[in-house]
Amino acid sequence: MRKIIFFILFINGSFIGFAQNYEVKVDSLMNLMTLQEKIGQTVMYSGRWDQTGPIVGTDNGKYIREGNLGAMLNAFSVKGTRDLQKIAVEETRLGIPLLFGYDVIHGHRTIFPINLGLSASWDLKMVEESSRIAAEEASAEGLHWTFAPMVDLSREPRWGRISEGAGEDVYLGSEIAKAYVKGFQGDDLSKPNTILACAKHYVAYGAAQAGRDYHTVNMGEGELRNVYLPPFKAAVDAGVETFMSAFNELNGVPTSGNKFTLRDILREEWGFEGFVVSDYTSINELVPHGFAKDSIDAARIGMNAGVDMDMVGKLYHHFLEDLVKEGKVPEAYVNDACRRILLAKFKLGLFDNPYRYINEERENTTKYKPEFLDKAREIAAASSVLLQNKNEALPLSKDIKKIAFIGPLVKDEYDIIGNWAAKGDRKGKAVSVYEGISEYLNPNQILYAKGCEILKDDDSGFEEAISISEQADAIVLVMGEGHHMSGEAASRTNLKIPGIQPELIKKIREANPNKKITLVLMNGRPLNLSNEVDLVDAILEIWFPGTMGGAATADLLFGEVNPSGKLTVTFPRNVGQVPIYYNMKNTGRPIPEDNPKEDYKSNYIDVPNTTLFAFGHGLSYTTFTYSDFRISSQTLNPNGTIEASVTVTNSGNRDGHEIVQLYIHDKVASVTRPVKELKGFQKLALKKGESKTVTFKISVEDLKFYNSEMKYGVEPGEFEIAIAPSSDFRFKHTFNVLD
Ligand code: GLC
């Protein structure tokens, strides 16, 4: 019976397939499905972490056979998916294939810099290339779907998951979201090297109060629409196939039970047609939120609000059928959810060939391809940010007689690939900084001491570290956070370099008052470097740079590559300033720039309002000068455009890349607007001495915002405009938007 139905379906399907499209195929299939089978498609369970063999003996096999399971996470590799898929296809009534998803966040085997790091490259092509490579490696191991990109904007360095996003800016975060979706999904989902992307965590998860993960989120609808929603809308515009609802509540309504965000905005306003998966038990968590009285109630709320698939919560599996029969959940909602999920499986080609992502030869020949590793090295270098470089401490000469490399992360191959590193290897595949510099120096040039651990307060290693620093001609400290100190459930109240590393830095400076000291930082968030900036000469922010991170860092330290990265998130002077970001409001009592000490202004008595390192900041081994700002007109018509341009010159003696940024400021509007807003950027390659004119086109589309009545539009009036190397500048030019 099963085979005939499947066969008939297949023949009908292919006949229909010949003349019709996926929607009709899906409808044909759904006409054959029972309510229980439709609910089965909305259920996702987890394979065993690091599974490489099928878990067929446990409940997963039973649930699949019963038609109660439509997708799995944490199940991958040919061995880990083939037998599970065989059960779904050959041992169930309708043979509907499973969907296999996994957190492929910044690489699958070849690991790229953490997303906050990658965003500092401001290189959309690199973002797309990194996710394309991740899709190649993940799809070669049986995966159809990644729970990425994480497009949560955040201005909260205390929040551990700031490491997974693209920083604090709406425009840049939206552009990067599009690039990730394009990379993962490619231009044809029916190709076996493309995978479904997932815009997460919908929505405003990055605004958790006090940066504490999973914490409450409160904001006006204007802030939601002008700041936190746009990167998700950008993902929809880029064709993202899935969304993930978040853990947090938003203004009292948990986002995994929020009809306003999930149906009114996502479906009605944006026309999103993909499916929404909950975050891990986030539907169950409606109960502790105090939004559902029990699990049955949570299941009811989740489906009615618009969450199509229940990630490991078991609620849809156990309660949806009764809820539908009792009239508490419209069957139409279950049908819609099932249809969206089946549609995704059709698009992936899983009904034509459920085993198309299961290919031993591809699995064995795809991971760690040399070109993938080369690209990872290039991207890691481009993602690093030279925060300061006093006394031209960098680049280092390869002829220096003795260089001391000190710190708990010099030889690290474990933390260097960062958090959420999928199947990235932490046991030797990653290139440590020590290995990287060994490509540049002879062993007798290298002095090494660990000095201390990342977190332990054991200073017994200080003496040796100080001793070798005194023998060296130059000193490189490689320090920072452990990879587990950022990412999920890893918020910090203290933004300093952890442990006794700061003390070691201080002692090494005291022992070497005139030597050039470089601090290389591995970390997943902005840090408070207020002490270190005066203790060291150069600071190179490499984030967690991934599999080839050590090689890339050496390329930067010795000048093989000229740093070009720029911050996409503000580095505060201390945690007391947080939240602090470049595009804040002016307030009614702004500090006069020419008199920062004036009383009764919006400031602190102990710390200036300025940042330690601003959004958009990043140095190079060369210098760039900006000249000859021009604007094509002082007035902008509602249906017209104006052009702003500047000439950028590489005025130093090294080739380099410069990220040129366009900012505007809407001076007066019916709701207050940020003092600055990034509205464009271009990354230029400039040979030494070379000049290029950079032009940006501006239309009113670039200037629109939601006003107090939630109307999206632009208001006539004066705008300031600037093209600058970072957000740390003063406007000098204006134009007017006409009515
Ligand atoms: C986690 C994360 C989410 C991830 C999911 C599956 O709790 O919040 O980002 O994709 O569960 O691992």
mmCIF file of N, CA and C and ligand atoms in Angstrom, residues 44 49 73-74 102-103 105 146-148 150 161 164 198 200-201 205 213-214 244-245 247 278-281 311 420 488, ligand 1:
data_model
loop_
_atom_site.group_PDB
_atom_site.id
_atom_site.type_symbol
_atom_site.label_atom_id
_atom_site.label_comp_id
_atom_site.label_asym_id
_atom_site.label_seq_id
_atom_site.Cartn_x
_atom_site.Cartn_y
_atom_site.Cartn_z
ATOM 1 N N MET A 44 10.508 18.786 15.019
ATOM 2 C CA MET A 44 11.954 18.603 14.835
ATOM 3 C C MET A 44 12.542 18.049 16.132
ATOM 4 N N TRP A 49 24.654 14.982 19.507
ATOM 5 C CA TRP A 49 25.712 15.885 19.132
ATOM 6 C C TRP A 49 26.881 15.094 18.560
ATOM 7 N N LEU A 73 17.847 18.239 13.860
ATOM 8 C CA LEU A 73 19.068 19.039 13.932
ATOM 9 C C LEU A 73 20.142 18.158 14.562
ATOM 10 N N ASN A 74 21.395 18.573 14.401
ATOM 11 C CA ASN A 74 22.532 17.844 14.993
ATOM 12 C C ASN A 74 22.615 16.413 14.497
ATOM 13 N N TYR A 102 21.509 22.275 10.931
ATOM 14 C CA TYR A 102 22.632 22.347 11.882
ATOM 15 C C TYR A 102 23.103 23.792 11.969
ATOM 16 N N ASP A 103 23.784 24.100 13.081
ATOM 17 C CA ASP A 103 24.285 25.468 13.265
ATOM 18 C C ASP A 103 25.595 25.684 12.528
ATOM 19 N N ILE A 105 27.481 28.343 11.398
ATOM 20 C CA ILE A 105 27.341 29.774 11.673
ATOM 21 C C ILE A 105 28.456 30.598 11.043
ATOM 22 N N THR A 146 20.896 25.488 7.356
ATOM 23 C CA THR A 146 21.707 26.018 8.455
ATOM 24 C C THR A 146 20.875 27.017 9.243
ATOM 25 N N PHE A 147 21.124 27.056 10.554
ATOM 26 C CA PHE A 147 20.421 28.037 11.392
ATOM 27 C C PHE A 147 21.274 29.315 11.420
ATOM 28 N N ALA A 148 21.331 29.907 10.243
ATOM 29 C CA ALA A 148 22.124 31.136 10.061
ATOM 30 C C ALA A 148 21.618 31.810 8.801
ATOM 31 N N MET A 150 22.589 34.789 11.740
ATOM 32 C CA MET A 150 22.058 35.495 12.890
ATOM 33 C C MET A 150 22.136 36.987 12.555
ATOM 34 N N ARG A 161 26.160 37.023 22.697
ATOM 35 C CA ARG A 161 25.845 36.691 21.301
ATOM 36 C C ARG A 161 26.090 37.852 20.353
ATOM 37 N N GLU A 164 28.006 36.815 17.403
ATOM 38 C CA GLU A 164 27.436 36.069 16.272
ATOM 39 C C GLU A 164 26.828 36.972 15.208
ATOM 40 N N CYS A 198 18.504 30.614 7.406
ATOM 41 C CA CYS A 198 17.504 30.856 8.459
ATOM 42 C C CYS A 198 17.812 32.178 9.145
ATOM 43 N N LYS A 200 17.692 34.603 11.949
ATOM 44 C CA LYS A 200 17.402 34.458 13.379
ATOM 45 C C LYS A 200 18.055 35.596 14.146
ATOM 46 N N HIS A 201 17.635 35.842 15.395
ATOM 47 C CA HIS A 201 16.521 35.258 16.142
ATOM 48 C C HIS A 201 15.426 36.319 16.157
ATOM 49 N N TYR A 205 16.302 40.181 19.802
ATOM 50 C CA TYR A 205 16.988 39.384 20.850
ATOM 51 C C TYR A 205 18.225 40.126 21.347
ATOM 52 N N ASP A 213 21.717 37.373 28.625
ATOM 53 C CA ASP A 213 21.097 36.559 27.579
ATOM 54 C C ASP A 213 19.695 36.133 28.009
ATOM 55 N N TYR A 214 18.808 36.031 27.020
ATOM 56 C CA TYR A 214 17.413 35.610 27.199
ATOM 57 C C TYR A 214 16.592 36.640 27.999
ATOM 58 N N MET A 244 13.793 31.925 12.307
ATOM 59 C CA MET A 244 13.745 31.314 13.637
ATOM 60 C C MET A 244 13.232 32.334 14.636
ATOM 61 N N SER A 245 12.150 31.944 15.345
ATOM 62 C CA SER A 245 11.627 32.854 16.374
ATOM 63 C C SER A 245 12.550 32.760 17.585
ATOM 64 N N PHE A 247 13.960 33.628 21.792
ATOM 65 C CA PHE A 247 13.653 33.274 23.186
ATOM 66 C C PHE A 247 12.998 34.439 23.930
ATOM 67 N N SER A 278 10.830 27.385 15.684
ATOM 68 C CA SER A 278 11.083 28.014 16.994
ATOM 69 C C SER A 278 12.554 27.863 17.325
ATOM 70 N N ASP A 279 13.048 28.662 18.250
ATOM 71 C CA ASP A 279 14.366 28.362 18.765
ATOM 72 C C ASP A 279 14.202 27.169 19.723
ATOM 73 N N TYR A 280 15.287 26.677 20.176
ATOM 74 C CA TYR A 280 15.374 25.423 20.947
ATOM 75 C C TYR A 280 14.477 25.479 22.199
ATOM 76 N N THR A 281 13.337 24.848 22.169
ATOM 77 C CA THR A 281 12.323 24.813 23.249
ATOM 78 C C THR A 281 11.752 26.201 23.556
ATOM 79 N N MET A 311 11.073 23.231 17.498
ATOM 80 C CA MET A 311 12.418 22.672 17.618
ATOM 81 C C MET A 311 12.557 21.996 18.974
ATOM 82 N N TRP A 420 30.308 28.423 18.356
ATOM 83 C CA TRP A 420 29.435 27.911 17.291
ATOM 84 C C TRP A 420 30.262 27.497 16.072
ATOM 85 N N GLU A 488 26.274 31.989 23.057
ATOM 86 C CA GLU A 488 25.028 31.828 23.805
ATOM 87 C C GLU A 488 25.282 31.585 25.285
HETATM 88 C C1 GLC B 1 20.212 27.571 20.266
HETATM 89 C C2 GLC B 1 20.354 28.958 19.670
HETATM 90 C C3 GLC B 1 20.065 29.014 18.201
HETATM 91 C C4 GLC B 1 20.455 27.690 17.556
HETATM 92 C C5 GLC B 1 19.518 26.642 18.106
HETATM 93 C C6 GLC B 1 19.854 25.242 17.564
HETATM 94 O O1 GLC B 1 19.657 27.652 21.549
HETATM 95 O O2 GLC B 1 19.624 30.006 20.278
HETATM 96 O O3 GLC B 1 20.812 30.109 17.672
HETATM 97 O O4 GLC B 1 20.315 27.783 16.154
HETATM 98 O O5 GLC B 1 19.524 26.602 19.529
HETATM 99 O O6 GLC B 1 21.092 24.837 18.046
#
